[in-house]
Each structure stands twice: as C-alpha cells, then as structure tokens.
JSON list of C-alpha atoms in Angstrom, two decimals:
[
{"chain": "A", "resi": 231, "resn": "MET", "atom": "CA", "xyz": [0.00, 0.00, 0.00]},
{"chain": "A", "resi": 232, "resn": "ASN", "atom": "CA", "xyz": [1.37, 3.36, -1.01]},
{"chain": "A", "resi": 233, "resn": "TYR", "atom": "CA", "xyz": [-1.58, 5.77, -1.28]},
{"chain": "A", "resi": 234, "resn": "TYR", "atom": "CA", "xyz": [-4.54, 7.05, 0.70]},
{"chain": "A", "resi": 235, "resn": "VAL", "atom": "CA", "xyz": [-7.77, 7.94, -1.08]},
{"chain": "A", "resi": 236, "resn": "ILE", "atom": "CA", "xyz": [-10.00, 10.45, 0.72]},
{"chain": "A", "resi": 237, "resn": "TYR", "atom": "CA", "xyz": [-13.48, 10.22, -0.82]},
{"chain": "A", "resi": 238, "resn": "ASP", "atom": "CA", "xyz": [-17.03, 11.36, -0.10]},
{"chain": "A", "resi": 239, "resn": "GLY", "atom": "CA", "xyz": [-18.52, 8.42, 1.79]},
{"chain": "A", "resi": 240, "resn": "ASN", "atom": "CA", "xyz": [-22.05, 9.83, 1.42]},
{"chain": "A", "resi": 241, "resn": "CYS", "atom": "CA", "xyz": [-21.97, 10.11, -2.38]},
{"chain": "A", "resi": 242, "resn": "ASN", "atom": "CA", "xyz": [-23.42, 7.16, -4.32]},
{"chain": "A", "resi": 243, "resn": "LEU", "atom": "CA", "xyz": [-21.14, 7.72, -7.32]},
{"chain": "A", "resi": 244, "resn": "CYS", "atom": "CA", "xyz": [-18.03, 8.18, -5.16]},
{"chain": "A", "resi": 245, "resn": "VAL", "atom": "CA", "xyz": [-18.74, 5.03, -3.17]},
{"chain": "A", "resi": 246, "resn": "SER", "atom": "CA", "xyz": [-19.40, 3.01, -6.33]},
{"chain": "A", "resi": 247, "resn": "LEU", "atom": "CA", "xyz": [-16.05, 4.13, -7.75]},
{"chain": "A", "resi": 248, "resn": "VAL", "atom": "CA", "xyz": [-14.25, 3.33, -4.47]},
{"chain": "A", "resi": 249, "resn": "GLN", "atom": "CA", "xyz": [-15.86, -0.13, -4.44]},
{"chain": "A", "resi": 250, "resn": "LEU", "atom": "CA", "xyz": [-14.69, -0.70, -8.02]},
{"chain": "A", "resi": 251, "resn": "LEU", "atom": "CA", "xyz": [-11.18, 0.40, -7.09]},
{"chain": "A", "resi": 252, "resn": "GLU", "atom": "CA", "xyz": [-11.29, -1.87, -4.01]},
{"chain": "A", "resi": 253, "resn": "SER", "atom": "CA", "xyz": [-12.19, -4.86, -6.17]},
{"chain": "A", "resi": 254, "resn": "LEU", "atom": "CA", "xyz": [-9.43, -4.09, -8.69]},
{"chain": "A", "resi": 255, "resn": "ASP", "atom": "CA", "xyz": [-6.70, -3.33, -6.14]},
{"chain": "A", "resi": 256, "resn": "GLN", "atom": "CA", "xyz": [-7.65, -5.48, -3.11]},
{"chain": "A", "resi": 257, "resn": "GLY", "atom": "CA", "xyz": [-5.82, -3.12, -0.75]},
{"chain": "A", "resi": 258, "resn": "LYS", "atom": "CA", "xyz": [-2.42, -3.62, -2.40]},
{"chain": "A", "resi": 259, "resn": "LEU", "atom": "CA", "xyz": [-1.83, -0.01, -3.44]},
{"chain": "A", "resi": 260, "resn": "PHE", "atom": "CA", "xyz": [-4.68, 2.00, -1.94]},
{"chain": "A", "resi": 261, "resn": "ARG", "atom": "CA", "xyz": [-6.28, 2.55, 1.46]},
{"chain": "A", "resi": 262, "resn": "TYR", "atom": "CA", "xyz": [-9.45, 4.62, 1.86]},
{"chain": "A", "resi": 263, "resn": "SER", "atom": "CA", "xyz": [-11.08, 7.04, 4.24]},
{"chain": "A", "resi": 264, "resn": "PRO", "atom": "CA", "xyz": [-14.32, 8.95, 3.83]},
{"chain": "A", "resi": 265, "resn": "MET", "atom": "CA", "xyz": [-14.18, 12.73, 4.03]},
{"chain": "A", "resi": 266, "resn": "GLN", "atom": "CA", "xyz": [-16.59, 12.37, 6.92]},
{"chain": "A", "resi": 267, "resn": "ASN", "atom": "CA", "xyz": [-13.86, 10.79, 9.10]},
{"chain": "A", "resi": 268, "resn": "GLU", "atom": "CA", "xyz": [-12.66, 13.85, 11.02]},
{"chain": "A", "resi": 269, "resn": "GLN", "atom": "CA", "xyz": [-9.87, 11.93, 12.74]},
{"chain": "A", "resi": 270, "resn": "THR", "atom": "CA", "xyz": [-8.25, 10.95, 9.44]},
{"chain": "A", "resi": 271, "resn": "LEU", "atom": "CA", "xyz": [-8.71, 14.46, 8.04]},
{"chain": "A", "resi": 272, "resn": "ALA", "atom": "CA", "xyz": [-6.99, 15.93, 11.11]},
{"chain": "A", "resi": 273, "resn": "GLN", "atom": "CA", "xyz": [-4.16, 13.40, 10.80]},
{"chain": "A", "resi": 274, "resn": "PHE", "atom": "CA", "xyz": [-3.37, 14.81, 7.35]},
{"chain": "A", "resi": 275, "resn": "GLY", "atom": "CA", "xyz": [-4.20, 18.44, 8.09]},
{"chain": "A", "resi": 276, "resn": "ILE", "atom": "CA", "xyz": [-7.24, 18.40, 5.78]},
{"chain": "A", "resi": 277, "resn": "THR", "atom": "CA", "xyz": [-10.21, 20.64, 6.50]},
{"chain": "A", "resi": 278, "resn": "PRO", "atom": "CA", "xyz": [-13.83, 20.08, 5.46]},
{"chain": "A", "resi": 279, "resn": "GLN", "atom": "CA", "xyz": [-13.36, 23.11, 3.19]},
{"chain": "A", "resi": 280, "resn": "ASP", "atom": "CA", "xyz": [-10.45, 21.31, 1.48]},
{"chain": "A", "resi": 281, "resn": "CYS", "atom": "CA", "xyz": [-12.80, 18.40, 0.81]},
{"chain": "A", "resi": 282, "resn": "GLU", "atom": "CA", "xyz": [-15.17, 20.66, -1.11]},
{"chain": "A", "resi": 283, "resn": "GLN", "atom": "CA", "xyz": [-12.64, 20.67, -3.96]},
{"chain": "A", "resi": 284, "resn": "GLY", "atom": "CA", "xyz": [-13.03, 16.92, -4.52]},
{"chain": "A", "resi": 285, "resn": "MET", "atom": "CA", "xyz": [-11.38, 13.63, -3.71]},
{"chain": "A", "resi": 286, "resn": "ILE", "atom": "CA", "xyz": [-7.83, 13.65, -2.38]},
{"chain": "A", "resi": 287, "resn": "LEU", "atom": "CA", "xyz": [-5.00, 11.22, -3.08]},
{"chain": "A", "resi": 288, "resn": "ILE", "atom": "CA", "xyz": [-2.08, 11.22, -0.64]},
{"chain": "A", "resi": 289, "resn": "ASN", "atom": "CA", "xyz": [1.26, 9.50, -1.13]},
{"chain": "A", "resi": 290, "resn": "ALA", "atom": "CA", "xyz": [1.61, 7.48, 2.11]},
{"chain": "A", "resi": 291, "resn": "ASN", "atom": "CA", "xyz": [5.41, 7.50, 1.89]},
{"chain": "A", "resi": 292, "resn": "ALA", "atom": "CA", "xyz": [5.57, 11.27, 1.35]},
{"chain": "A", "resi": 293, "resn": "PRO", "atom": "CA", "xyz": [2.29, 12.76, 2.71]},
{"chain": "A", "resi": 294, "resn": "GLU", "atom": "CA", "xyz": [3.17, 16.22, 1.44]},
{"chain": "A", "resi": 295, "resn": "ARG", "atom": "CA", "xyz": [2.65, 14.81, -2.10]},
{"chain": "A", "resi": 296, "resn": "ARG", "atom": "CA", "xyz": [-1.05, 15.17, -2.80]},
{"chain": "A", "resi": 297, "resn": "TRP", "atom": "CA", "xyz": [-3.44, 15.36, -5.71]},
{"chain": "A", "resi": 298, "resn": "GLN", "atom": "CA", "xyz": [-6.99, 16.62, -5.59]},
{"chain": "A", "resi": 299, "resn": "GLY", "atom": "CA", "xyz": [-10.07, 16.53, -7.76]},
{"chain": "A", "resi": 300, "resn": "SER", "atom": "CA", "xyz": [-9.57, 15.50, -11.36]},
{"chain": "A", "resi": 301, "resn": "ASN", "atom": "CA", "xyz": [-5.79, 15.38, -10.79]},
{"chain": "A", "resi": 302, "resn": "ALA", "atom": "CA", "xyz": [-6.36, 12.75, -8.08]},
{"chain": "A", "resi": 303, "resn": "ALA", "atom": "CA", "xyz": [-8.61, 10.72, -10.41]},
{"chain": "A", "resi": 304, "resn": "GLU", "atom": "CA", "xyz": [-5.97, 10.87, -13.15]},
{"chain": "A", "resi": 305, "resn": "GLU", "atom": "CA", "xyz": [-3.19, 9.84, -10.77]},
{"chain": "A", "resi": 306, "resn": "ILE", "atom": "CA", "xyz": [-5.23, 6.88, -9.51]},
{"chain": "A", "resi": 307, "resn": "GLY", "atom": "CA", "xyz": [-5.83, 5.85, -13.11]},
{"chain": "A", "resi": 308, "resn": "ARG", "atom": "CA", "xyz": [-2.13, 6.23, -13.89]},
{"chain": "A", "resi": 309, "resn": "LEU", "atom": "CA", "xyz": [-1.19, 3.97, -10.96]},
{"chain": "A", "resi": 310, "resn": "LEU", "atom": "CA", "xyz": [-3.43, 1.11, -12.11]},
{"chain": "A", "resi": 311, "resn": "PRO", "atom": "CA", "xyz": [-1.99, -1.57, -14.41]},
{"chain": "A", "resi": 312, "resn": "LEU", "atom": "CA", "xyz": [-1.78, -0.16, -17.96]},
{"chain": "A", "resi": 313, "resn": "GLY", "atom": "CA", "xyz": [-3.48, 2.99, -16.71]},
{"chain": "A", "resi": 314, "resn": "SER", "atom": "CA", "xyz": [-0.55, 5.26, -17.51]},
{"chain": "A", "resi": 315, "resn": "VAL", "atom": "CA", "xyz": [-0.99, 4.56, -21.24]},
{"chain": "A", "resi": 316, "resn": "PHE", "atom": "CA", "xyz": [-4.54, 5.90, -21.16]},
{"chain": "A", "resi": 317, "resn": "VAL", "atom": "CA", "xyz": [-3.88, 8.79, -18.78]},
{"chain": "A", "resi": 318, "resn": "ASP", "atom": "CA", "xyz": [-0.82, 9.92, -20.74]},
{"chain": "A", "resi": 319, "resn": "ALA", "atom": "CA", "xyz": [-2.84, 9.87, -23.97]},
{"chain": "A", "resi": 320, "resn": "TYR", "atom": "CA", "xyz": [-5.68, 11.79, -22.31]},
{"chain": "A", "resi": 321, "resn": "ARG", "atom": "CA", "xyz": [-3.27, 14.42, -21.01]},
{"chain": "A", "resi": 322, "resn": "ALA", "atom": "CA", "xyz": [-1.52, 14.73, -24.38]},
{"chain": "A", "resi": 323, "resn": "LEU", "atom": "CA", "xyz": [-4.64, 15.58, -26.38]},
{"chain": "A", "resi": 324, "resn": "PRO", "atom": "CA", "xyz": [-4.98, 19.37, -26.70]},
{"chain": "A", "resi": 325, "resn": "GLY", "atom": "CA", "xyz": [-7.89, 20.74, -24.68]},
{"chain": "A", "resi": 326, "resn": "VAL", "atom": "CA", "xyz": [-9.07, 17.39, -23.36]},
{"chain": "A", "resi": 327, "resn": "LYS", "atom": "CA", "xyz": [-7.60, 17.86, -19.87]},
{"chain": "A", "resi": 328, "resn": "TRP", "atom": "CA", "xyz": [-9.32, 21.25, -19.59]},
{"chain": "A", "resi": 329, "resn": "VAL", "atom": "CA", "xyz": [-12.66, 19.71, -20.59]},
{"chain": "A", "resi": 330, "resn": "GLY", "atom": "CA", "xyz": [-12.10, 16.80, -18.19]},
{"chain": "A", "resi": 331, "resn": "ASP", "atom": "CA", "xyz": [-11.37, 19.20, -15.33]},
{"chain": "A", "resi": 332, "resn": "ARG", "atom": "CA", "xyz": [-14.61, 21.13, -16.01]},
{"chain": "A", "resi": 333, "resn": "PHE", "atom": "CA", "xyz": [-16.56, 17.87, -16.26]},
{"chain": "A", "resi": 334, "resn": "TYR", "atom": "CA", "xyz": [-15.15, 16.72, -12.91]},
{"chain": "A", "resi": 335, "resn": "GLU", "atom": "CA", "xyz": [-16.13, 20.04, -11.31]},
{"chain": "A", "resi": 336, "resn": "GLN", "atom": "CA", "xyz": [-19.72, 19.74, -12.57]},
{"chain": "A", "resi": 337, "resn": "ILE", "atom": "CA", "xyz": [-20.05, 16.18, -11.27]},
{"chain": "A", "resi": 338, "resn": "ARG", "atom": "CA", "xyz": [-18.39, 17.13, -7.95]},
{"chain": "A", "resi": 339, "resn": "ASP", "atom": "CA", "xyz": [-20.67, 20.12, -7.41]},
{"chain": "A", "resi": 340, "resn": "ASN", "atom": "CA", "xyz": [-23.87, 18.26, -8.37]},
{"chain": "A", "resi": 341, "resn": "ARG", "atom": "CA", "xyz": [-23.10, 14.71, -7.24]},
{"chain": "A", "resi": 342, "resn": "TYR", "atom": "CA", "xyz": [-25.95, 14.37, -4.74]},
{"chain": "A", "resi": 343, "resn": "THR", "atom": "CA", "xyz": [-28.52, 15.79, -7.18]},
{"chain": "A", "resi": 344, "resn": "ILE", "atom": "CA", "xyz": [-27.39, 13.56, -10.06]},
{"chain": "A", "resi": 345, "resn": "PHE", "atom": "CA", "xyz": [-26.43, 10.33, -8.23]},
{"chain": "A", "resi": 346, "resn": "GLY", "atom": "CA", "xyz": [-28.10, 10.65, -4.83]},
{"chain": "A", "resi": 347, "resn": "LYS", "atom": "CA", "xyz": [-26.86, 10.72, -1.27]},
{"chain": "A", "resi": 348, "resn": "ARG", "atom": "CA", "xyz": [-26.43, 7.64, 0.90]},
{"chain": "A", "resi": 349, "resn": "ASP", "atom": "CA", "xyz": [-28.27, 7.24, 4.21]},
{"chain": "A", "resi": 350, "resn": "SER", "atom": "CA", "xyz": [-25.03, 6.15, 5.91]},
{"chain": "A", "resi": 351, "resn": "THR", "atom": "CA", "xyz": [-21.36, 6.86, 5.28]},
{"chain": "A", "resi": 352, "resn": "TYR", "atom": "CA", "xyz": [-19.52, 4.07, 3.47]},
{"chain": "A", "resi": 353, "resn": "GLN", "atom": "CA", "xyz": [-16.48, 2.72, 5.32]},
{"chain": "A", "resi": 354, "resn": "SER", "atom": "CA", "xyz": [-14.02, 0.72, 3.24]},
{"chain": "A", "resi": 355, "resn": "SER", "atom": "CA", "xyz": [-12.66, -2.57, 4.54]},
{"chain": "A", "resi": 356, "resn": "PHE", "atom": "CA", "xyz": [-9.28, -1.26, 3.30]},
{"chain": "A", "resi": 357, "resn": "CYS", "atom": "CA", "xyz": [-9.12, 1.74, 5.62]},
{"chain": "A", "resi": 358, "resn": "VAL", "atom": "CA", "xyz": [-6.25, 4.13, 6.29]},
{"chain": "A", "resi": 359, "resn": "ASP", "atom": "CA", "xyz": [-5.49, 3.07, 9.86]},
{"chain": "A", "resi": 360, "resn": "GLY", "atom": "CA", "xyz": [-6.32, -0.63, 9.58]},
{"chain": "A", "resi": 361, "resn": "ASN", "atom": "CA", "xyz": [-9.02, -0.35, 12.26]},
{"chain": "A", "resi": 362, "resn": "CYS", "atom": "CA", "xyz": [-11.91, -0.43, 9.87]},
{"chain": "A", "resi": 363, "resn": "GLN", "atom": "CA", "xyz": [-15.48, -0.18, 11.01]},
{"chain": "A", "resi": 364, "resn": "VAL", "atom": "CA", "xyz": [-17.00, -1.56, 7.84]},
{"chain": "A", "resi": 365, "resn": "GLY", "atom": "CA", "xyz": [-20.35, -0.11, 6.88]},
{"chain": "A", "resi": 366, "resn": "SER", "atom": "CA", "xyz": [-22.69, -0.54, 3.98]}
]
C-alpha cells in the first residue's frame, strides 16, 4: 500500500467508484477514508473546506505529495496496471484535460442531485489506519 484515497462516503457515485477500485486493487496499493472521518482528516491536516474541492490522493510515503479533484482521479488511473498509457494519452490531447477538469467540477458540485446521497457513510474494509469499522 502506497496511497490514501479520501473520498465522499455519502456520495453514491463516489462510493461506487471506491468499491470498483477496491475490487481491482484489493488493498495492495490504496487505502481509503471517507471525508466524513474527522480523525483521518486531522491526521493529514485536511479541513472540510479542502474536501469541497473533490477527492484527495495522498502518497503514504511522502504525505506532502497530494493530488486533488480530477488530478487525483488521473493519478489513480495512472497507478493502475496499464493505466498510464490511457492517462498519458488523455493528457496529451490538446484541450481534453481542460474539458475533463470542467466535467469533474460539474459532477463534484452536483453529485448528490445527479447520483443521490447515501443514508449512511460508506467505510471501506481497506481503511487508512487498519481499524476499519465496515459499513454498507
């Protein structure tokens, strides 16, 4: 495990994507914490206002190295097997990154309206501190 993913545990889309990533990775590279976990946020010096800008990816070996929003999504994609081929191509196409960033912002800002909000916060079984309280 080398990275922490801070995600919105109340967002249906976000949780679905975390669950997909969990099934692909099986806790080998990524550990997860919902933005609603104030203890984890404090551990990394992240405020609730920081979370408003989207998901956060933290390098566990160098916590000062962070990506947020669409940059975090791209970095996660790049870290997956063969992902760098697709992410590099995406980044190389003129204007596509700009469009992708705007698309991410629209989804981020309207995620509950478009995809719904969960009744309870999703807790990954591959949590940051290893003391997971697995939820639904």
